[in-house]
Short mmCIF file of C-alpha atoms in Angstrom, two decimals:
data_model
loop_
_atom_site.label_atom_id
_atom_site.label_comp_id
_atom_site.label_asym_id
_atom_site.label_seq_id
_atom_site.Cartn_x
_atom_site.Cartn_y
_atom_site.Cartn_z
CA MET C 1 13.21 21.65 49.58
CA SER C 2 12.06 20.52 46.15
CA GLU C 3 14.45 20.50 43.21
CA PRO C 4 14.10 23.43 40.80
CA ILE C 5 12.30 22.83 37.53
CA LYS C 6 14.77 22.42 34.69
CA ASP C 7 14.70 21.51 31.01
CA ASP C 8 15.84 17.88 30.80
CA TYR C 9 16.03 17.90 27.02
CA GLN C 10 18.59 20.49 26.02
CA THR C 11 21.63 19.48 23.98
CA ASP C 12 24.50 21.32 22.34
CA TYR C 13 24.26 19.03 19.31
CA GLN C 14 23.31 20.83 16.09
CA ALA C 15 21.86 19.33 12.94
CA GLY C 16 24.62 18.34 10.54
CA GLN C 17 27.54 19.16 12.83
CA ASP C 18 29.13 15.74 12.15
CA ASN C 19 28.54 15.92 8.41
CA VAL C 20 31.12 15.63 5.66
CA ARG C 21 30.82 17.97 2.68
CA PRO C 22 32.49 16.51 -0.43
CA PHE C 23 31.65 17.97 -3.84
CA GLY C 24 29.28 20.54 -2.34
CA LEU C 25 27.14 17.85 -0.65
CA ASP C 26 26.16 17.79 3.04
CA LEU C 27 26.09 14.20 4.29
CA HIS C 28 26.05 12.39 7.61
CA ALA C 29 28.73 9.89 6.61
CA PRO C 30 27.88 6.77 8.68
CA VAL C 31 24.16 6.89 7.92
CA PHE C 32 24.52 7.79 4.23
CA VAL C 33 27.30 5.30 3.45
CA ILE C 34 25.96 2.31 5.38
CA SER C 35 22.37 2.85 4.19
CA GLY C 36 23.55 3.11 0.59
CA LEU C 37 25.65 -0.05 0.88
CA LEU C 38 22.81 -2.06 2.44
CA VAL C 39 20.40 -0.99 -0.30
CA LEU C 40 22.98 -1.76 -3.00
CA ILE C 41 23.70 -5.22 -1.56
CA PHE C 42 20.01 -6.02 -1.40
CA VAL C 43 19.28 -4.85 -4.95
CA VAL C 44 22.23 -6.75 -6.44
CA GLY C 45 21.34 -9.88 -4.46
CA SER C 46 17.69 -9.68 -5.50
CA LEU C 47 18.66 -9.26 -9.15
CA LEU C 48 21.08 -12.19 -9.06
CA PHE C 49 18.92 -14.50 -6.94
CA PRO C 50 15.30 -13.19 -7.04
CA GLY C 51 13.70 -16.49 -6.08
CA ALA C 52 16.04 -17.14 -3.16
CA ALA C 53 15.69 -13.54 -1.91
CA LYS C 54 11.92 -13.80 -2.11
CA ASP C 55 11.86 -17.11 -0.19
CA LEU C 56 14.26 -15.87 2.50
CA LEU C 57 12.52 -12.57 3.17
CA GLU C 58 9.02 -14.00 2.92
CA SER C 59 10.02 -16.59 5.52
CA ALA C 60 11.20 -13.76 7.77
CA ARG C 61 7.98 -11.84 7.17
CA ASN C 62 5.75 -14.87 7.78
CA GLY C 63 7.67 -15.73 10.92
CA ALA C 64 7.27 -12.20 12.27
CA ILE C 65 3.54 -12.19 11.49
CA ALA C 66 2.85 -15.67 12.90
CA ASN C 67 4.96 -15.42 16.07
CA PHE C 68 4.51 -11.78 17.02
CA ASP C 69 0.85 -11.22 16.13
CA VAL C 70 0.04 -10.36 19.75
CA VAL C 71 2.86 -7.79 19.83
CA PHE C 72 1.66 -6.06 16.65
CA LEU C 73 -1.98 -5.83 17.73
CA MET C 74 -1.41 -4.82 21.34
CA ALA C 75 1.14 -2.20 20.32
CA ALA C 76 -1.24 -0.73 17.76
CA ASN C 77 -3.95 -0.54 20.43
CA VAL C 78 -1.51 1.29 22.73
CA PHE C 79 -0.78 3.81 19.98
CA VAL C 80 -4.48 4.60 19.46
CA LEU C 81 -5.18 5.00 23.18
CA PHE C 82 -2.06 7.13 23.65
CA CYS C 83 -3.05 9.48 20.81
CA LEU C 84 -6.61 9.81 22.09
CA ALA C 85 -5.25 10.61 25.55
CA LEU C 86 -3.07 13.39 24.14
CA ILE C 87 -6.17 15.11 22.77
CA VAL C 88 -7.73 15.48 26.22
CA LEU C 89 -4.66 15.78 28.47
CA PRO C 90 -3.33 19.25 29.43
CA VAL C 91 -0.22 18.69 27.26
CA GLY C 92 -2.55 19.09 24.28
CA LYS C 93 -2.16 22.86 24.61
CA ILE C 94 1.58 22.78 23.84
CA ARG C 95 2.37 24.32 20.45
CA LEU C 96 4.93 22.70 18.16
CA GLY C 97 7.68 25.29 17.78
CA GLY C 98 6.75 27.31 20.84
CA ALA C 99 3.95 29.66 21.79
CA ASP C 100 4.66 32.15 19.00
CA ALA C 101 5.12 29.60 16.18
CA LYS C 102 2.86 30.00 13.14
CA PRO C 103 1.87 27.21 10.73
CA ASP C 104 3.88 27.13 7.50
CA PHE C 105 0.89 25.94 5.45
CA SER C 106 -2.85 26.53 5.37
CA THR C 107 -4.97 23.88 7.06
CA LEU C 108 -6.27 22.59 3.71
CA SER C 109 -2.79 22.29 2.19
CA TRP C 110 -1.51 20.70 5.39
CA LEU C 111 -4.25 18.06 5.42
CA SER C 112 -3.79 17.41 1.70
CA MET C 113 -0.07 16.79 2.09
CA LEU C 114 -0.29 14.50 5.08
CA PHE C 115 -3.14 12.52 3.48
CA ALA C 116 -1.35 12.18 0.13
CA ALA C 117 1.83 10.99 1.81
CA GLY C 118 0.05 8.76 4.31
CA MET C 119 -2.22 6.54 2.27
CA GLY C 120 -3.67 8.28 -0.77
CA ILE C 121 -2.31 5.64 -3.14
CA GLY C 122 -3.44 2.80 -0.90
CA LEU C 123 -7.03 4.00 -1.00
CA MET C 124 -6.94 3.97 -4.81
CA PHE C 125 -5.60 0.43 -4.77
CA TRP C 126 -7.66 -1.22 -2.03
CA SER C 127 -10.92 0.73 -1.66
CA VAL C 128 -12.67 -1.70 -3.99
CA ALA C 129 -10.46 -4.78 -3.82
CA GLU C 130 -10.41 -5.18 -0.03
CA PRO C 131 -14.14 -5.20 0.78
CA VAL C 132 -14.77 -7.38 -2.30
CA ALA C 133 -12.09 -9.82 -1.09
CA TYR C 134 -13.76 -10.13 2.32
CA TYR C 135 -17.28 -10.36 0.94
CA THR C 136 -16.33 -13.12 -1.52
CA ASP C 137 -14.04 -15.01 0.91
CA TRP C 138 -11.04 -14.43 -1.35
CA TYR C 139 -8.62 -15.06 1.54
CA GLY C 140 -10.66 -15.58 4.67
CA THR C 141 -13.36 -13.43 6.24
CA PRO C 142 -13.15 -11.09 9.26
CA LEU C 143 -14.39 -12.68 12.50
CA ASN C 144 -15.61 -15.60 10.37
CA ALA C 145 -18.51 -13.56 8.98
CA GLU C 146 -20.46 -15.54 6.39
CA ALA C 147 -19.43 -14.52 2.90
CA GLY C 148 -22.08 -13.34 0.44
CA THR C 149 -24.62 -12.32 3.09
CA PRO C 150 -25.80 -8.86 4.25
CA GLU C 151 -23.95 -9.47 7.51
CA GLY C 152 -20.86 -10.44 5.54
CA ALA C 153 -21.11 -7.23 3.52
CA ALA C 154 -21.38 -5.11 6.66
CA MET C 155 -18.42 -6.84 8.26
CA ALA C 156 -16.40 -6.53 5.04
CA MET C 157 -16.83 -2.76 5.11
CA GLY C 158 -16.26 -2.47 8.86
CA ALA C 159 -13.07 -4.55 8.73
CA THR C 160 -11.76 -2.56 5.75
CA MET C 161 -12.37 0.62 7.70
CA TYR C 162 -10.58 -0.91 10.68
CA HIS C 163 -7.43 -1.36 8.59
CA TRP C 164 -7.51 2.20 7.24
CA GLY C 165 -8.90 4.14 10.20
CA LEU C 166 -7.61 5.10 13.64
CA HIS C 167 -4.87 2.49 14.01
CA PRO C 168 -2.63 3.32 11.03
CA TRP C 169 -3.00 7.05 11.61
CA ALA C 170 -2.10 6.60 15.29
CA ILE C 171 1.08 4.81 14.18
CA TYR C 172 1.97 7.71 11.91
CA GLY C 173 0.94 10.25 14.55
CA ILE C 174 3.27 8.86 17.24
CA VAL C 175 6.32 9.17 14.99
CA ALA C 176 5.32 12.54 13.56
CA LEU C 177 4.54 14.18 16.90
CA SER C 178 7.71 12.83 18.53
CA LEU C 179 9.92 14.19 15.75
CA ALA C 180 8.09 17.52 15.54
CA PHE C 181 8.24 18.13 19.29
CA PHE C 182 11.93 17.37 19.77
CA ALA C 183 12.91 19.23 16.59
CA TYR C 184 10.78 22.37 16.94
CA ASN C 185 10.52 22.72 20.71
CA LYS C 186 13.93 21.38 21.74
CA GLY C 187 16.06 22.38 18.77
CA MET C 188 17.17 18.85 17.94
CA PRO C 189 17.83 17.62 14.39
CA LEU C 190 14.75 16.52 12.45
CA THR C 191 15.71 12.86 12.37
CA ILE C 192 14.43 9.66 13.97
CA ARG C 193 17.16 9.44 16.59
CA SER C 194 16.08 12.72 18.22
CA ALA C 195 12.93 11.08 19.59
CA PHE C 196 15.15 8.79 21.69
CA TYR C 197 16.99 11.53 23.53
CA PRO C 198 14.85 11.05 26.69
CA ILE C 199 15.97 7.40 26.76
CA LEU C 200 19.53 7.43 25.41
CA GLY C 201 20.64 10.95 26.32
CA GLU C 202 23.76 12.20 24.54
CA ARG C 203 24.49 8.65 23.32
CA VAL C 204 21.79 9.22 20.73
CA TRP C 205 24.33 11.19 18.67
CA GLY C 206 26.62 8.15 18.50
CA TRP C 207 26.24 4.64 17.10
CA PRO C 208 22.92 3.82 18.82
CA GLY C 209 21.44 6.79 16.94
CA HIS C 210 23.24 5.87 13.72
CA ILE C 211 21.63 2.41 13.80
CA ILE C 212 18.15 3.86 14.37
CA ASP C 213 18.52 6.25 11.43
CA ILE C 214 19.98 3.56 9.14
CA LEU C 215 17.01 1.28 9.84
CA ALA C 216 14.67 4.17 9.06
CA VAL C 217 16.38 4.93 5.73
CA VAL C 218 16.38 1.29 4.60
CA ALA C 219 12.75 0.72 5.59
CA THR C 220 11.69 3.95 3.85
CA ILE C 221 13.47 3.33 0.56
CA PHE C 222 12.31 -0.31 0.48
CA GLY C 223 8.71 0.74 1.06
CA LEU C 224 8.81 3.52 -1.53
CA ALA C 225 10.50 1.40 -4.20
CA THR C 226 8.02 -1.43 -3.57
CA SER C 227 5.04 0.90 -3.93
CA LEU C 228 6.49 2.48 -7.06
CA GLY C 229 7.06 -0.94 -8.62
CA PHE C 230 3.64 -2.35 -7.78
CA GLY C 231 2.02 0.97 -8.68
CA ALA C 232 3.62 0.87 -12.12
CA GLN C 233 2.17 -2.59 -12.58
CA GLN C 234 -1.28 -1.33 -11.48
CA ALA C 235 -1.20 1.70 -13.78
CA ALA C 236 0.06 -0.42 -16.69
CA GLY C 237 -2.69 -2.94 -16.05
CA GLY C 238 -5.26 -0.15 -16.03
CA LEU C 239 -3.99 1.24 -19.34
CA GLU C 240 -4.18 -2.22 -20.91
CA TYR C 241 -7.66 -2.87 -19.51
CA LEU C 242 -9.04 0.48 -20.63
CA PHE C 243 -7.20 1.33 -23.83
CA GLY C 244 -5.60 -1.88 -25.02
CA ILE C 245 -2.06 -0.55 -24.44
CA SER C 246 0.30 -3.38 -23.57
CA GLY C 247 0.81 -3.53 -19.81
CA GLY C 248 4.08 -5.40 -20.12
CA LEU C 249 7.58 -4.66 -18.91
CA ALA C 250 8.26 -1.78 -21.32
CA THR C 251 5.11 0.11 -20.26
CA GLN C 252 5.91 -0.39 -16.58
CA ILE C 253 9.44 0.95 -17.03
CA ILE C 254 8.11 3.96 -18.97
CA ILE C 255 5.66 4.71 -16.15
CA ILE C 256 8.43 4.54 -13.54
CA VAL C 257 10.62 6.86 -15.61
CA ALA C 258 7.75 9.32 -16.12
CA VAL C 259 6.84 9.35 -12.41
CA THR C 260 10.51 9.82 -11.49
CA LEU C 261 10.91 12.75 -13.91
CA VAL C 262 7.83 14.53 -12.54
CA ALA C 263 9.06 13.87 -8.99
CA LEU C 264 12.39 15.43 -9.97
CA VAL C 265 10.65 18.61 -11.09
CA SER C 266 8.65 18.65 -7.86
CA VAL C 267 11.80 18.18 -5.75
CA ILE C 268 13.57 21.02 -7.53
CA ARG C 269 10.59 23.32 -6.94
CA GLY C 270 10.59 22.53 -3.21
CA LEU C 271 7.79 21.94 -0.70
CA ASP C 272 5.73 25.01 -1.60
CA GLY C 273 6.10 24.72 -5.35
CA GLY C 274 6.14 20.94 -5.55
CA VAL C 275 4.53 18.62 -3.01
CA LYS C 276 1.98 21.20 -1.82
CA ILE C 277 0.71 21.97 -5.34
CA LEU C 278 0.57 18.30 -6.38
CA SER C 279 -1.14 17.28 -3.13
CA ASN C 280 -3.76 20.02 -3.47
CA PHE C 281 -4.35 19.05 -7.11
CA ASN C 282 -4.75 15.39 -6.25
CA MET C 283 -7.11 16.01 -3.34
CA VAL C 284 -9.36 18.15 -5.56
CA MET C 285 -9.34 15.47 -8.27
CA ALA C 286 -10.01 12.74 -5.70
CA LEU C 287 -12.88 14.73 -4.20
CA LEU C 288 -14.45 15.27 -7.62
CA LEU C 289 -14.15 11.57 -8.44
CA LEU C 290 -15.69 10.61 -5.09
CA VAL C 291 -18.61 13.04 -5.53
CA PHE C 292 -19.19 11.71 -9.06
CA VAL C 293 -19.27 8.09 -7.85
CA ILE C 294 -21.71 8.97 -5.07
CA LEU C 295 -24.04 11.00 -7.30
CA PHE C 296 -23.99 8.79 -10.40
CA GLY C 297 -23.46 5.45 -8.74
CA PRO C 298 -25.93 3.68 -6.42
CA THR C 299 -26.41 6.79 -4.26
CA LEU C 300 -28.91 5.33 -1.78
CA ALA C 301 -26.85 2.16 -1.34
CA ILE C 302 -23.72 4.24 -0.75
CA LEU C 303 -25.42 6.36 1.90
CA GLN C 304 -26.69 3.21 3.60
CA THR C 305 -23.18 1.74 3.39
CA LEU C 306 -21.76 4.87 5.00
CA TRP C 307 -23.91 4.33 8.07
CA THR C 308 -23.35 0.57 8.08
CA THR C 309 -19.58 0.95 7.76
CA ALA C 310 -19.37 3.46 10.60
CA THR C 311 -21.53 1.46 13.01
CA THR C 312 -19.91 -1.88 12.16
CA TYR C 313 -16.46 -0.36 12.59
CA VAL C 314 -17.31 1.07 16.01
CA ALA C 315 -19.16 -2.06 17.16
CA ASN C 316 -16.36 -4.44 16.16
CA ILE C 317 -13.21 -2.41 16.80
CA VAL C 318 -12.59 -4.24 20.09
CA PRO C 319 -13.04 -7.84 18.80
CA LEU C 320 -11.04 -6.99 15.67
CA SER C 321 -8.27 -5.59 17.92
CA ASN C 322 -8.20 -8.63 20.21
CA PRO C 323 -5.34 -11.01 19.31
CA PHE C 324 -6.41 -13.78 21.70
CA GLY C 325 -8.62 -16.76 20.86
CA ARG C 326 -9.10 -15.78 17.21
CA GLU C 327 -10.97 -18.29 15.05
CA ASP C 328 -10.29 -16.37 11.82
CA GLU C 329 -6.53 -16.99 11.86
CA THR C 330 -6.06 -17.09 8.08
CA TRP C 331 -7.72 -13.72 7.64
CA PHE C 332 -6.26 -12.26 10.83
CA HIS C 333 -2.64 -13.05 9.92
CA GLY C 334 -2.99 -12.46 6.20
CA TRP C 335 -4.64 -9.07 6.54
CA THR C 336 -4.60 -7.36 9.96
CA VAL C 337 -1.16 -8.35 11.22
CA PHE C 338 0.32 -7.81 7.77
CA TYR C 339 -1.22 -4.33 7.62
CA TRP C 340 0.05 -3.35 11.06
CA ALA C 341 3.58 -4.47 10.15
CA TRP C 342 3.35 -2.55 6.85
CA TRP C 343 2.06 0.67 8.46
CA ILE C 344 4.80 0.50 11.10
CA SER C 345 7.49 -0.04 8.47
CA TRP C 346 6.20 3.06 6.65
CA SER C 347 5.99 5.17 9.82
CA PRO C 348 9.52 6.66 9.66
CA PHE C 349 8.79 8.05 6.19
CA VAL C 350 5.23 9.26 6.70
CA GLY C 351 5.84 10.38 10.28
CA MET C 352 8.87 12.48 9.41
CA PHE C 353 7.13 14.08 6.45
CA ILE C 354 4.10 14.98 8.57
CA ALA C 355 6.44 16.42 11.19
CA ARG C 356 8.21 18.48 8.52
CA VAL C 357 4.96 20.24 7.51
CA SER C 358 3.33 20.56 10.97
CA LYS C 359 5.23 23.29 12.77
CA GLY C 360 2.94 25.80 14.50
CA ARG C 361 0.13 23.38 15.37
CA THR C 362 -0.83 22.58 18.95
CA VAL C 363 -0.51 18.97 20.09
CA ARG C 364 -4.30 18.75 20.34
CA GLU C 365 -4.82 20.23 16.87
CA PHE C 366 -2.12 18.00 15.45
CA VAL C 367 -3.43 14.73 16.88
CA THR C 368 -7.04 15.56 16.02
CA ALA C 369 -6.11 16.38 12.43
CA VAL C 370 -3.80 13.39 11.96
CA LEU C 371 -6.07 10.87 13.70
CA ILE C 372 -9.70 11.93 13.29
CA VAL C 373 -9.90 13.90 10.02
CA PRO C 374 -8.28 11.24 7.78
CA THR C 375 -10.41 8.55 9.42
CA VAL C 376 -13.60 10.44 8.52
CA ILE C 377 -12.39 11.07 4.95
CA THR C 378 -11.46 7.40 4.60
CA LEU C 379 -14.88 6.36 5.87
CA ILE C 380 -16.59 8.35 3.12
CA TRP C 381 -14.14 7.18 0.45
CA MET C 382 -14.42 3.48 1.35
CA SER C 383 -18.20 3.70 1.51
CA GLY C 384 -18.37 5.32 -1.92
CA PHE C 385 -16.05 2.97 -3.77
CA GLY C 386 -16.37 -0.20 -1.72
CA GLY C 387 -20.12 0.27 -1.26
CA SER C 388 -20.59 0.67 -5.02
CA ALA C 389 -18.62 -2.51 -5.70
CA LEU C 390 -20.55 -4.60 -3.17
CA HIS C 391 -23.85 -3.27 -4.50
CA GLN C 392 -22.85 -4.28 -8.04
CA ILE C 393 -22.00 -7.79 -6.85
CA GLN C 394 -25.28 -8.10 -4.94
CA GLU C 395 -27.21 -6.96 -8.03
CA GLY C 396 -25.27 -9.27 -10.36
CA VAL C 397 -23.78 -6.39 -12.36
CA GLY C 398 -20.34 -6.37 -13.99
CA VAL C 399 -17.16 -8.42 -13.92
CA LEU C 400 -16.82 -8.37 -10.13
CA ALA C 401 -20.24 -10.03 -9.87
CA SER C 402 -19.59 -12.65 -12.53
CA ASP C 403 -15.91 -13.46 -11.95
CA GLY C 404 -15.16 -12.18 -8.46
CA LEU C 405 -11.82 -10.61 -7.54
CA THR C 406 -9.51 -11.87 -10.29
CA ALA C 407 -6.92 -9.06 -10.32
CA VAL C 408 -6.51 -6.65 -7.39
CA PRO C 409 -5.03 -3.78 -9.48
CA LEU C 410 -8.05 -3.85 -11.83
CA ALA C 411 -10.80 -3.96 -9.20
CA MET C 412 -11.38 -0.19 -9.10
CA PHE C 413 -11.57 0.03 -12.91
CA GLN C 414 -13.97 -2.93 -13.03
CA MET C 415 -16.26 -1.11 -10.60
CA LEU C 416 -16.06 2.21 -12.47
CA GLU C 417 -17.02 0.65 -15.82
CA ASN C 418 -20.57 0.19 -14.50
CA ILE C 419 -20.94 3.90 -13.72
CA PRO C 420 -21.58 6.58 -16.42
CA LEU C 421 -18.56 8.09 -18.21
CA SER C 422 -16.43 5.14 -17.15
CA ALA C 423 -13.65 5.90 -19.63
CA ILE C 424 -13.24 9.40 -18.17
CA THR C 425 -13.47 8.33 -14.51
CA SER C 426 -11.05 5.45 -15.07
CA PHE C 427 -8.57 7.78 -16.74
CA VAL C 428 -8.91 10.16 -13.79
CA GLY C 429 -8.24 7.16 -11.55
CA ILE C 430 -5.00 6.39 -13.40
CA VAL C 431 -3.92 10.03 -13.13
CA LEU C 432 -4.64 10.00 -9.40
CA VAL C 433 -2.58 6.83 -8.95
CA LEU C 434 0.37 8.34 -10.80
CA VAL C 435 0.26 11.71 -9.03
CA PHE C 436 -0.04 10.02 -5.64
CA PHE C 437 3.11 8.12 -6.54
CA VAL C 438 4.85 11.35 -7.47
CA THR C 439 3.97 12.94 -4.11
CA SER C 440 5.10 9.80 -2.26
CA SER C 441 8.39 9.74 -4.16
CA ASP C 442 8.96 13.46 -3.63
CA SER C 443 8.12 13.49 0.07
CA GLY C 444 10.01 10.23 0.60
CA SER C 445 13.14 11.69 -0.96
CA LEU C 446 12.79 14.70 1.31
CA VAL C 447 12.62 12.41 4.35
CA ILE C 448 15.56 10.20 3.33
CA ASP C 449 17.63 13.29 2.62
CA ASN C 450 16.76 14.73 6.05
CA ILE C 451 18.01 11.59 7.77
CA THR C 452 21.14 11.08 5.67
CA ALA C 453 22.03 14.78 6.10
CA GLY C 454 22.02 14.44 9.88
CA GLY C 455 18.65 16.08 10.39
CA LYS C 456 19.29 19.16 8.26
CA THR C 457 16.27 20.52 6.41
CA ASP C 458 18.24 22.79 4.08
CA ALA C 459 20.68 20.31 2.52
CA PRO C 460 21.54 20.82 -1.18
CA THR C 461 18.73 20.00 -3.61
CA SER C 462 21.09 17.69 -5.51
CA GLN C 463 20.89 15.22 -2.63
CA ARG C 464 17.10 14.95 -2.87
CA ILE C 465 17.46 14.55 -6.63
CA PHE C 466 19.84 11.65 -5.96
CA TRP C 467 17.29 9.87 -3.76
CA VAL C 468 14.43 10.40 -6.23
CA ILE C 469 16.53 8.82 -8.97
CA MET C 470 17.57 5.99 -6.63
CA GLU C 471 13.95 5.10 -5.83
CA GLY C 472 13.00 4.95 -9.50
CA ALA C 473 16.17 3.08 -10.44
CA ILE C 474 15.65 0.46 -7.74
CA ALA C 475 12.03 -0.14 -8.75
CA ALA C 476 12.90 -0.29 -12.47
CA ALA C 477 15.89 -2.57 -11.90
CA LEU C 478 13.89 -4.98 -9.77
CA ILE C 479 11.02 -5.13 -12.26
CA PHE C 480 13.41 -5.56 -15.18
CA GLY C 481 15.75 -8.07 -13.57
CA GLY C 482 13.59 -9.98 -11.12
CA GLY C 483 9.98 -9.19 -11.88
CA ALA C 484 7.30 -10.01 -9.31
CA ASP C 485 9.66 -12.17 -7.21
CA ALA C 486 12.10 -9.29 -6.67
CA LEU C 487 9.32 -6.84 -5.77
CA SER C 488 7.76 -9.39 -3.40
CA ALA C 489 11.14 -9.84 -1.74
CA LEU C 490 11.46 -6.07 -1.30
CA GLN C 491 7.97 -5.84 0.16
CA ALA C 492 8.65 -8.76 2.51
CA GLY C 493 11.84 -7.02 3.66
CA ALA C 494 9.95 -3.81 4.38
CA VAL C 495 7.24 -5.65 6.32
CA SER C 496 9.85 -7.62 8.30
CA ALA C 497 11.34 -4.27 9.38
CA GLY C 498 7.99 -3.55 11.03
CA LEU C 499 8.80 -5.89 13.93
CA PRO C 500 11.84 -4.07 15.35
CA PHE C 501 10.17 -0.73 14.61
CA THR C 502 7.21 -1.76 16.76
CA PHE C 503 9.46 -1.59 19.80
CA VAL C 504 10.98 1.63 18.50
CA LEU C 505 7.51 3.21 18.41
CA LEU C 506 6.67 1.98 21.91
CA ALA C 507 9.87 3.63 23.16
CA MET C 508 8.84 6.79 21.27
CA CYS C 509 5.57 6.90 23.23
CA TYR C 510 7.50 6.83 26.50
CA GLY C 511 10.00 9.45 25.36
CA LEU C 512 7.30 11.73 23.95
CA PHE C 513 5.24 11.60 27.12
CA LYS C 514 8.30 12.46 29.24
CA GLY C 515 9.19 15.32 26.92
CA LEU C 516 5.68 16.80 26.80
CA ASN C 517 5.25 16.49 30.55
CA ASN C 518 8.58 18.24 31.15
CA GLU C 519 7.60 20.99 28.72
CA ARG C 520 4.31 21.53 30.55
CA LYS C 521 6.17 21.92 33.85
CA LEU C 522 8.51 24.47 32.26
CA ILE C 523 5.52 26.44 30.97
CA GLN C 524 3.85 26.37 34.40
CA ALA C 525 7.09 27.56 36.01
CA GLY C 526 7.32 30.42 33.51
CA LEU C 527 10.62 29.14 32.11
CA VAL C 528 9.11 28.55 28.68
CA LYS C 529 6.49 30.73 27.04
CA GLY C 530 3.18 28.88 26.75
#
């Protein structure tokens, strides 16, 4: 006689039940205290010894990239295949939150928020610089394509798309879907440790879970502070390039303070009145800028690039994903493996935020939206901006053609100055950069607060305010006290965290599949409404 179907993933543990509540706060003491101490130790050490911190963490990062390149690439391939399988498997019908759950946000607002949190700022930064770097052999070429040739241009666009397409979104999707399923369908806290319940059982609420959440908090705050610091430098450089305003330390600090203040207002207003409104605003602005570039830039060349980018991406996705026998090692390690480590280190933040706003979607709808829709949008964006830049170089127009890639933060502005109304479009570009940083800071603070509050989604607003201020303070302190060395150390630390999190994500795939399969059996047995 077969065993009866049962729910293997029920727990009596409630979000925040182990929290302490001093001064009206609501904190998970081990995670909050240890995470805070680790961040404080790192910041003080980086300020006192920026050069030594940079050398130490860059050595760790370079060692991870050089020695575990096969792990990073094969794991990323597993994530893509796993996500694609979820779209077609029967578990795709399962709804996050149960059969009667309704989405909290419209589809447009939902897509805007996940895109803004996921990589909106990165597209502003790299959409021009990356294909130009490959085309001009700035730091190696993908698959040893010959620089400065039509074939080299096609491969530059295809490889750029490879780094911003299915693979990073699959990484985010694994984390997001795992957290959303165990939180909304199984009633577990919305925190990273919940995804490991199928593996660790009730032990997940003890120190094994504490360690997982602490790693997630540290990786998230390091990644956010790094992006805020480098973003301030990019925005300051753009202001100096366009308007002659000094892009020095004072301007960078002012930008960080301004972004932090706006993020504070957004946090106080909440998801509906803050992140959603800013994300919708930024997506409309980004769409208008993209349409303008396509219509008033080299339209025919952009349309040709769109087709070339798509076909080159599809044709080369397998060789670009193969870690064995590579002859383009400089490019492969410096770009692809670095990117995969960076995306993985960001996955706790982006994944948890996507989970937070995705209740009510089916697994199939969720994976399709998170994996396919952003990839298509990115394809159009990269073709518009990157295609315009490569066309200008091929025609001998502008600074990028005469001097090449001299400053990554200025590449987008150097491309836009050869398109009509460049002052206006460049100013719009700066606004987009800043608002994307605000949404990242806001959503990141929401995520860190979720984790340090033991998975509670209704912790006091003052805690999110604390984390917003912390992110800005860390970035400002590192820029002021250590400059580029301190920020590079922080970035290297975040990327180094990508190695252990690679194994975390692989375990998440196993746990998620077990959970979804068990849920499907419960639905078939009539024990859960489906």
